[in-house]
Coordinates of C-alpha atoms and ligand atoms in Angstrom, one line a residue:
P1 CA 107.9 96.5 132.2
V2 CA 104.3 97.0 132.4
L3 CA 101.9 99.7 132.9
P4 CA 98.4 99.6 134.4
V5 CA 95.9 102.1 132.4
S6 CA 95.6 104.3 136.0
S7 CA 99.3 105.2 135.8
L8 CA 99.3 105.8 132.1
S9 CA 96.7 108.4 132.2
N10 CA 98.5 109.8 135.0
H11 CA 101.5 109.8 133.1
L12 CA 99.3 111.6 130.0
Q13 CA 97.5 113.8 132.2
V14 CA 94.3 112.5 130.4
S15 CA 91.2 110.5 132.9
T16 CA 91.2 107.5 133.1
Q17 CA 88.3 107.3 132.0
R18 CA 89.2 108.4 128.4
L19 CA 92.2 106.4 128.0
M20 CA 89.9 103.4 128.5
R21 CA 87.7 104.6 126.0
D22 CA 90.4 105.0 123.4
L23 CA 92.3 101.7 124.3
T24 CA 88.8 99.8 123.5
R25 CA 88.3 101.7 120.1
L26 CA 91.9 100.6 119.4
G27 CA 90.7 97.1 120.0
F28 CA 91.5 96.1 123.1
K29 CA 89.6 94.3 125.2
N30 CA 88.0 94.0 129.0
V31 CA 89.8 97.2 130.0
S32 CA 90.0 98.4 133.4
P33 CA 91.8 101.1 135.4
S34 CA 94.3 97.9 136.6
Y35 CA 94.8 96.7 132.9
L36 CA 98.5 95.9 132.2
L37 CA 100.2 97.3 129.2
T38 CA 103.7 96.3 127.9
F39 CA 105.9 99.3 127.6
E40 CA 105.2 98.7 123.6
Y41 CA 101.7 99.6 123.5
S42 CA 102.4 102.5 126.1
S43 CA 104.5 104.6 124.0
L44 CA 101.9 103.5 120.9
I45 CA 99.6 105.1 123.1
A46 CA 101.7 107.8 124.3
E47 CA 102.2 108.7 120.7
E48 CA 98.4 108.9 120.1
Y49 CA 98.3 112.0 122.4
G50 CA 101.1 113.9 121.3
Y51 CA 103.7 112.7 123.2
R52 CA 107.5 111.8 121.9
V53 CA 108.6 108.5 124.0
H54 CA 112.1 108.5 124.8
T55 CA 112.9 104.4 124.6
D56 CA 116.0 104.8 126.6
S57 CA 114.5 106.1 129.3
T58 CA 112.4 104.0 131.7
S59 CA 109.8 106.3 131.7
V60 CA 107.1 106.0 129.8
A61 CA 106.6 109.3 128.1
S62 CA 108.1 112.7 129.0
P63 CA 104.8 115.3 128.9
Q64 CA 104.6 118.3 127.1
K65 CA 106.5 117.3 124.5
P66 CA 104.8 117.8 120.7
K67 CA 104.3 114.5 118.7
S68 CA 106.8 115.1 115.7
S69 CA 105.3 117.1 113.0
Q70 CA 102.4 114.5 111.4
A71 CA 102.6 117.3 109.1
N72 CA 105.3 117.2 107.5
A73 CA 105.2 113.4 106.9
P74 CA 104.9 112.4 103.1
L75 CA 101.6 110.8 102.0
R76 CA 101.5 107.6 101.6
P77 CA 99.1 105.1 100.5
P78 CA 95.6 104.7 102.0
V79 CA 94.6 101.5 103.5
V80 CA 91.3 100.6 102.6
T81 CA 89.1 97.5 103.2
L82 CA 85.7 96.7 102.3
M83 CA 82.8 96.0 104.8
G84 CA 79.5 95.1 104.6
H85 CA 76.1 92.6 104.3
V86 CA 76.8 88.9 103.0
D87 CA 76.1 89.1 99.6
H88 CA 76.2 92.4 98.7
G89 CA 79.2 91.6 96.9
K90 CA 82.8 92.3 98.3
T91 CA 84.4 89.2 97.3
T92 CA 83.1 90.3 93.6
L93 CA 83.9 93.8 94.1
L94 CA 87.6 93.1 95.6
D95 CA 87.8 90.7 92.4
A96 CA 87.4 93.6 89.9
L97 CA 90.1 95.7 92.2
R98 CA 92.6 93.4 91.9
K99 CA 91.8 93.0 88.3
S100 CA 92.5 96.3 88.0
S101 CA 96.0 96.0 89.9
V102 CA 97.2 93.1 88.0
A103 CA 96.7 94.8 84.9
A104 CA 98.5 97.7 85.9
S105 CA 101.4 95.7 87.5
E106 CA 104.3 94.4 85.3
H107 CA 103.4 91.2 86.5
G108 CA 100.2 90.5 85.4
G109 CA 98.3 86.9 85.6
I110 CA 99.1 85.1 88.9
T111 CA 96.4 86.7 91.6
Q112 CA 97.2 85.3 95.2
K113 CA 95.4 86.4 98.0
I114 CA 97.6 87.1 100.5
G115 CA 95.1 89.4 102.4
A116 CA 96.4 92.6 100.9
F117 CA 97.0 94.2 97.4
T118 CA 98.0 97.4 95.9
V119 CA 96.6 99.2 93.1
P120 CA 99.2 101.4 91.7
F121 CA 98.1 105.0 89.6
D122 CA 99.7 107.4 87.9
K123 CA 102.8 105.1 87.4
G124 CA 103.0 104.0 90.7
S125 CA 103.0 107.8 92.1
K126 CA 100.0 106.8 94.1
S127 CA 98.8 103.7 95.1
I128 CA 96.2 102.1 97.3
T129 CA 96.2 99.2 99.5
F130 CA 93.3 97.2 99.9
L131 CA 92.6 94.6 102.5
D132 CA 91.5 91.4 100.9
T133 CA 90.2 89.3 103.7
P134 CA 89.3 86.4 102.3
G135 CA 86.1 84.3 103.2
H136 CA 83.7 85.5 106.2
M137 CA 85.4 83.9 109.0
A138 CA 88.4 85.7 108.8
F139 CA 86.1 88.9 108.0
E140 CA 83.9 88.5 111.1
A141 CA 87.4 88.1 113.1
M142 CA 89.0 91.2 111.7
R143 CA 85.6 93.1 111.3
K144 CA 85.5 94.9 114.3
R145 CA 89.0 95.8 114.4
G146 CA 89.2 96.3 110.4
A147 CA 88.3 99.4 111.1
N148 CA 91.0 100.8 113.3
I149 CA 93.5 99.1 110.4
A150 CA 92.2 100.9 107.9
D151 CA 92.3 104.5 106.8
I152 CA 89.2 104.1 104.8
V153 CA 86.3 102.0 104.8
V154 CA 84.1 101.2 101.6
L155 CA 80.7 100.1 103.1
V156 CA 79.2 97.7 100.3
V157 CA 75.5 98.1 99.8
A158 CA 74.0 96.3 97.1
G159 CA 71.5 98.3 95.5
D160 CA 69.1 95.8 95.6
D161 CA 68.8 95.0 98.6
G162 CA 69.6 98.1 100.9
V163 CA 70.5 98.4 104.5
K164 CA 70.3 94.8 105.7
P165 CA 71.7 94.2 109.5
Q166 CA 75.8 93.3 109.2
T167 CA 75.2 97.0 106.9
V168 CA 73.8 98.5 110.4
E169 CA 76.5 96.4 112.1
A170 CA 79.2 97.6 110.4
I171 CA 78.1 101.4 110.3
K172 CA 78.3 101.1 114.1
H173 CA 81.7 100.3 114.0
I174 CA 82.6 102.5 111.4
Q175 CA 81.1 105.0 113.6
S176 CA 82.6 104.2 117.2
A177 CA 86.0 104.5 114.8
D178 CA 85.6 107.2 113.8
A179 CA 86.7 105.9 110.5
P180 CA 85.6 107.7 106.9
V181 CA 84.0 106.3 104.7
I182 CA 82.5 106.1 100.9
I183 CA 79.6 104.2 100.0
A184 CA 79.4 101.8 96.9
I185 CA 76.2 100.9 95.8
T186 CA 76.9 97.6 93.7
K187 CA 75.3 95.2 91.4
C188 CA 74.3 98.3 89.6
D189 CA 74.1 96.7 86.3
R190 CA 70.9 94.7 88.0
P191 CA 68.2 96.5 86.5
G192 CA 65.6 98.3 88.6
L193 CA 68.5 99.6 90.9
Q194 CA 67.3 102.4 93.1
P195 CA 70.1 103.7 94.5
R196 CA 68.2 106.9 96.0
K197 CA 66.3 104.6 98.1
V198 CA 69.6 103.4 100.1
I199 CA 71.1 106.9 99.9
E200 CA 67.7 107.4 102.2
Q201 CA 68.3 104.7 104.4
L202 CA 71.5 105.5 105.2
M203 CA 70.3 108.7 106.1
N204 CA 68.6 107.0 109.2
Y205 CA 71.9 105.6 110.3
G206 CA 73.5 109.2 110.2
I207 CA 75.2 108.9 106.8
Q208 CA 75.0 111.6 105.0
A209 CA 75.4 111.4 101.0
E210 CA 77.5 114.4 99.0
E211 CA 74.5 114.8 97.1
F212 CA 72.3 115.7 100.1
G213 CA 74.5 118.3 101.7
G214 CA 76.8 115.4 103.7
D215 CA 80.1 114.9 103.1
T216 CA 80.1 111.2 102.5
Q217 CA 80.7 110.1 98.6
V218 CA 78.6 107.7 97.1
V219 CA 79.3 105.6 93.8
S220 CA 77.6 103.6 92.4
V221 CA 79.9 100.0 90.8
S222 CA 79.4 96.8 89.5
G223 CA 82.0 94.1 90.3
K224 CA 80.4 92.1 87.5
T225 CA 81.2 94.5 84.6
G226 CA 83.8 96.6 86.3
S227 CA 81.6 99.4 86.2
G228 CA 82.4 102.4 88.2
V229 CA 85.1 100.7 89.5
D230 CA 87.3 103.4 88.4
E231 CA 85.3 105.8 90.1
L232 CA 85.3 104.0 93.3
E233 CA 89.5 104.5 93.1
A234 CA 89.5 107.8 92.4
A235 CA 87.1 108.6 95.0
I236 CA 89.2 107.1 97.7
L237 CA 92.1 108.7 97.0
T238 CA 90.4 112.2 96.8
L239 CA 89.3 111.3 100.6
A240 CA 93.1 110.2 101.0
E241 CA 94.2 113.7 99.9
I242 CA 91.4 115.3 101.9
L243 CA 92.2 113.7 104.9
E244 CA 95.7 113.6 104.5
V245 CA 96.8 110.3 104.9
R246 CA 100.4 110.7 106.0
S247 CA 103.2 109.0 107.8
S248 CA 106.8 108.7 108.2
P249 CA 109.0 106.2 106.9
K250 CA 111.6 107.2 110.1
D251 CA 108.6 106.9 112.4
Q252 CA 108.7 103.9 115.0
L253 CA 107.3 101.1 113.0
E254 CA 103.5 100.2 113.6
G255 CA 101.9 97.6 111.6
W256 CA 98.8 95.0 111.5
V257 CA 98.9 91.5 110.4
V258 CA 95.8 90.8 108.0
E259 CA 96.9 87.1 106.9
S260 CA 98.8 84.5 108.3
C261 CA 99.6 80.9 106.9
V262 CA 102.2 77.9 107.4
A263 CA 103.2 77.8 103.9
K264 CA 105.2 74.4 102.6
G265 CA 108.8 74.8 102.7
V266 CA 109.0 78.4 104.0
G267 CA 107.6 77.7 107.5
S268 CA 105.1 80.8 109.6
L269 CA 103.9 83.8 106.9
A270 CA 102.6 86.6 108.1
T271 CA 101.3 89.5 105.7
I272 CA 101.4 92.7 107.5
V273 CA 100.2 96.4 106.6
V274 CA 102.7 98.8 107.3
K275 CA 101.1 101.8 109.2
Q276 CA 103.8 103.9 110.3
G277 CA 107.5 103.5 110.2
T278 CA 109.8 101.4 108.1
L279 CA 109.8 97.7 108.1
S280 CA 113.2 96.0 106.8
S281 CA 114.9 92.9 106.6
G282 CA 116.3 91.5 110.4
N283 CA 113.9 93.6 112.0
F284 CA 113.0 92.1 115.3
L285 CA 108.9 92.0 115.6
I286 CA 106.3 91.2 118.0
A287 CA 102.5 90.3 116.6
G288 CA 100.2 89.1 119.2
N289 CA 101.8 86.5 121.0
S290 CA 104.5 86.0 118.9
W291 CA 108.1 87.8 117.9
G292 CA 110.2 87.1 115.0
K293 CA 113.2 88.0 112.7
V294 CA 112.4 89.2 109.5
R295 CA 114.3 86.6 107.4
S296 CA 112.7 87.6 104.0
L297 CA 110.0 90.2 102.9
L298 CA 107.8 89.0 99.8
D299 CA 105.6 92.5 98.5
V300 CA 102.1 91.8 97.6
N301 CA 103.6 90.4 94.0
N302 CA 105.4 88.2 95.8
K303 CA 108.5 89.7 94.6
R304 CA 111.7 89.8 96.8
V305 CA 112.0 93.4 98.7
K306 CA 114.2 94.7 101.3
Q307 CA 112.2 97.1 102.4
V308 CA 108.4 98.0 103.3
I309 CA 107.0 101.8 103.4
P310 CA 103.9 102.7 104.8
G311 CA 100.5 102.0 103.5
Q312 CA 102.3 99.2 101.7
A313 CA 101.7 95.6 102.7
A314 CA 103.8 92.5 102.5
Q315 CA 104.5 89.0 103.4
V316 CA 107.0 88.0 106.3
L317 CA 108.8 85.2 106.9
G318 CA 110.6 84.4 110.1
W319 CA 108.5 84.2 113.0
K320 CA 108.8 81.7 116.3
E321 CA 105.2 81.2 115.7
L322 CA 102.3 81.8 113.6
P323 CA 100.6 85.5 114.4
K324 CA 96.9 85.9 113.8
A325 CA 95.3 88.0 111.5
G326 CA 94.6 91.4 113.5
D327 CA 97.4 91.1 115.5
H328 CA 99.0 94.4 116.3
V329 CA 103.1 94.8 115.0
F330 CA 105.8 96.3 116.2
Q331 CA 109.7 96.6 117.0
V332 CA 111.4 95.6 119.3
K333 CA 115.6 96.0 119.7
N334 CA 116.8 92.7 119.8
E335 CA 115.6 88.9 120.8
S336 CA 116.0 89.7 124.1
A337 CA 113.6 92.4 124.1
A338 CA 111.0 90.4 122.3
K339 CA 111.2 87.9 124.8
E340 CA 110.3 90.4 127.9
V341 CA 107.8 91.5 125.9
L342 CA 105.8 88.6 125.6
A343 CA 106.7 87.5 128.8
D344 CA 105.1 90.6 129.6
I345 CA 101.6 90.3 127.3
A346 CA 101.5 86.8 128.6
R347 CA 101.5 88.3 132.4
R348 CA 99.0 90.2 131.4
N349 CA 96.8 88.1 129.8
G350 CA 96.7 86.0 132.4
A351 CA 96.1 88.7 135.2
Q352 CA 93.3 89.3 133.0
E353 CA 92.1 85.9 132.9
L354 CA 92.5 86.0 136.8
Y355 CA 90.3 89.2 137.0
Q356 CA 87.4 87.5 135.5
L357 CA 88.1 84.7 137.6
A358 CA 87.9 86.6 140.8
E359 CA 84.7 88.4 139.5
S360 CA 83.3 85.1 138.4
H361 CA 83.8 84.1 142.0
N362 CA 82.5 87.1 143.6
K363 CA 79.7 86.6 141.1
Q364 CA 78.8 83.2 142.2
L365 CA 78.9 84.4 146.4
E366 CA 76.4 87.3 145.6
E367 CA 74.0 84.6 144.0
Q368 CA 74.5 82.4 146.8
R369 CA 73.7 85.3 149.3
L370 CA 70.8 86.8 147.6
N371 CA 69.2 82.8 146.8
S372 CA 69.7 82.4 151.0
S373 CA 67.5 84.1 152.7
E374 CA 68.5 83.3 155.8
T375 CA 71.9 84.9 155.2
L376 CA 70.4 88.1 153.9
E377 CA 68.8 88.4 157.2
S378 CA 72.0 87.6 158.6
I379 CA 74.5 90.1 156.7
P380 CA 73.4 93.9 156.8
E381 CA 74.4 95.6 154.0
N382 CA 77.4 96.9 155.4
K383 CA 81.0 97.1 154.1
S384 CA 82.5 95.4 157.1
E385 CA 80.6 92.5 157.2
Y386 CA 82.8 91.9 154.0
F387 CA 86.2 90.7 154.2
N388 CA 87.9 92.4 150.8
V389 CA 90.9 91.3 149.8
I390 CA 93.3 92.4 146.8
A391 CA 96.0 89.7 145.8
K392 CA 98.9 90.6 143.8
C393 CA 101.0 87.0 143.1
D394 CA 103.8 86.2 141.0
D395 CA 102.2 83.8 138.8
T396 CA 99.0 83.0 138.2
G397 CA 98.9 79.2 140.1
S398 CA 99.1 80.9 143.2
A399 CA 96.9 83.4 142.8
E400 CA 94.1 80.6 141.7
A401 CA 95.1 79.2 145.0
I402 CA 94.5 82.0 146.6
I403 CA 91.4 82.6 145.4
D404 CA 90.5 79.2 146.1
F405 CA 91.2 79.4 149.6
F406 CA 89.4 82.6 149.8
K407 CA 86.5 80.6 148.1
G408 CA 86.5 78.6 151.8
L409 CA 86.6 80.7 154.3
R410 CA 82.9 82.6 155.1
N411 CA 80.3 81.7 157.3
E412 CA 77.0 83.8 158.1
D413 CA 78.8 86.8 159.8
L414 CA 81.5 87.6 157.5
Q415 CA 82.4 86.7 154.0
T416 CA 85.3 86.9 152.1
R417 CA 85.6 89.1 148.7
V418 CA 88.7 88.6 146.5
L419 CA 88.1 92.0 144.8
Y420 CA 91.0 91.1 142.2
A421 CA 93.6 88.9 141.8
A422 CA 96.5 89.7 139.7
V423 CA 100.2 89.2 138.9
G424 CA 102.8 91.7 139.6
P425 CA 104.0 93.9 142.5
V426 CA 101.5 96.0 144.6
T427 CA 101.0 99.2 143.3
E428 CA 99.9 102.9 144.4
T429 CA 96.6 101.9 142.3
D430 CA 95.8 98.6 144.3
I431 CA 96.6 100.4 147.6
E432 CA 94.1 103.7 147.1
R433 CA 91.4 100.7 145.8
A434 CA 92.2 98.9 149.2
E435 CA 92.3 101.9 151.3
T436 CA 88.5 103.2 149.4
S437 CA 86.9 99.0 149.8
N438 CA 88.5 98.8 152.7
A439 CA 90.3 95.8 151.6
I440 CA 93.5 94.5 152.8
I441 CA 96.4 93.7 150.1
I442 CA 97.9 90.2 149.8
S443 CA 101.5 90.1 148.0
F444 CA 101.8 86.4 147.6
G445 CA 106.0 85.7 146.2
V446 CA 106.2 89.1 145.2
P447 CA 109.0 91.3 147.8
V448 CA 107.1 94.2 148.7
P449 CA 109.3 97.3 149.0
K450 CA 109.5 99.3 152.3
A451 CA 108.4 102.5 150.3
T452 CA 105.1 100.7 149.6
F453 CA 104.8 99.5 152.9
R454 CA 104.9 103.0 154.1
E455 CA 102.5 104.2 151.6
A456 CA 100.1 101.6 152.3
E457 CA 100.8 102.9 156.2
R458 CA 99.7 106.3 155.1
H459 CA 96.7 104.9 153.7
K460 CA 95.8 102.6 156.8
V461 CA 95.8 100.0 154.4
K462 CA 97.1 96.1 155.6
V463 CA 99.4 94.5 153.3
L464 CA 100.2 91.2 154.1
F465 CA 103.8 89.4 152.4
H466 CA 104.3 86.0 152.2
N467 CA 106.0 83.4 150.4
I468 CA 104.2 79.8 151.5
I469 CA 101.1 79.5 151.4
Y470 CA 100.1 77.8 154.4
H471 CA 101.5 80.7 156.7
L472 CA 99.5 82.7 154.2
M473 CA 96.5 81.1 155.2
E474 CA 96.9 80.8 158.6
E475 CA 97.0 84.4 159.0
I476 CA 94.5 85.3 157.0
R477 CA 92.5 82.7 159.3
T478 CA 93.7 84.7 162.2
L479 CA 92.8 88.2 160.6
F480 CA 89.2 86.7 159.8
R481 CA 89.0 85.5 163.5
E482 CA 89.6 89.2 164.7
R483 CA 86.6 90.6 162.6
L484 CA 84.4 88.7 163.3
P485 CA 81.3 90.0 165.6
P486 CA 81.9 89.4 169.5
V487 CA 79.9 86.7 170.4
L488 CA 77.3 88.1 173.2
Ligands
GDP501 P1 79.9 89.4 99.6 O1 79.6 87.9 100.3 O2 79.8 90.6 99.9 O3 81.3 88.8 99.3 O4 79.6 89.0 97.9 P2 79.8 88.2 96.8 O5 80.7 89.2 96.1 O6 80.3 86.8 97.2 O7 78.5 88.2 95.9 C1 77.0 87.7 96.3 C2 76.5 87.4 94.7 O8 76.1 88.5 94.5 C3 77.6 86.6 94.4 O9 76.7 85.7 93.8 C4 77.8 87.9 92.7 O10 77.9 86.9 91.7 C5 76.6 88.7 93.0 N1 77.4 90.0 92.4 C6 78.4 90.7 93.7 N2 77.9 91.8 92.5 C7 77.7 91.9 91.5 C8 77.5 92.8 90.7 O11 78.0 93.9 91.0 N3 76.0 92.7 90.2 C9 75.8 91.6 89.8 N4 74.8 91.1 88.7 N5 75.9 90.7 90.8 C10 77.1 90.6 91.8

């Protein structure tokens, strides 16, 4: 089942505006009130708002039930990402941090880049998981979402270069995601450094250092010599304790893909950072547009494990298709559930594309209208001069055909406008929108329940149901002619 944002906001008793803002912050793109969410996403979001979701029922959330108390959940290792301007020393610092992890781990020696590594402390009773996005491409792709995947962001600023455009960009992401941040002033082995200047620059962007009465820790480090690396790790652990980074291994699984590749002889492999719940062998997972049954789990040291708990990363084998870095991971019951959710996601993506298609079609029409002074004079700014349509279809192909058909249906007195076209049944939101914009609704290939017809009638909205495109066109042409102003 899928749910438009507008209905989820009703369920959650929050405004659609607020939900759209939060969804955007969570990494959803081009969110609109009709944006479709899968059941899994809706459930995760409902939990964000403090609801407990019953997966056995068809309702998304039962309101007024508070979230399982996060406060009682155990502390977990914080997930940390590094951000900053190119050449400011992220890679070098990550190498220094990784070295401390290798030195601390029993394996030692081999360091491989799998997208994340964990540094243990106090004989493993505490640890930090660092996201290690190799290369600038991957970093670019994940940067916008990085602040969501991570609990803490280390903003790397070279002491000899100061705040630069990508530093500012990173600050914007950090602030819009409300992510806790620690400043690492790098290259502190170089002579003539002025950390104070960097701190002052950062203040202009709303980052207040502790030593200036603010609450942001600032650490001077050198990735080259390793000085300050211990202090940085200590600062991260302190912040994690203050933030009370907690999550229960019993919660619903949530994770993120941080790296993926096809490995010779083993197949598709994805490194997943677990943020909540427990990842186990045999689990059915969805990540982006792919699903898989966990065939085997390898920890960050390449050791086979059975389970991965929150705050840790692991390499997962068993994907049908290769997931991408930045994909959100969640668990489903079985193979058929996985396929159903993916079909929902595909439909949603299709709907999103169609929405954009319809929008560009309308923009085109608008431009044509503005470019033609003749038409401009003959079409007064009056709602009735537009023949507005909302199209709900069984698949993207038929929706495209409908949009194309409407492109050709216009004259100087009346022009058609597809407000939006989407895959799925006619919803209450569609009816409400049709009412406010004086539109008719077309349901093509998706049967319309009697109740929907009745609801539409109450709102004085016309709903047409057709299975055959020629019949639909015929009826539309008739309606179009009826709407034309009388010839005098
Ligand atoms: P990134 O683009 O942020 O990943 O930056 P890199 O880690 O690749 O570093 C860019 C350049 O700065 C390289 O030539 C590094 O050797 C140098 N560099 C990085 N960190 C330090 C440091 O702590 N001290 C010194 N002296 N040079 C550094």
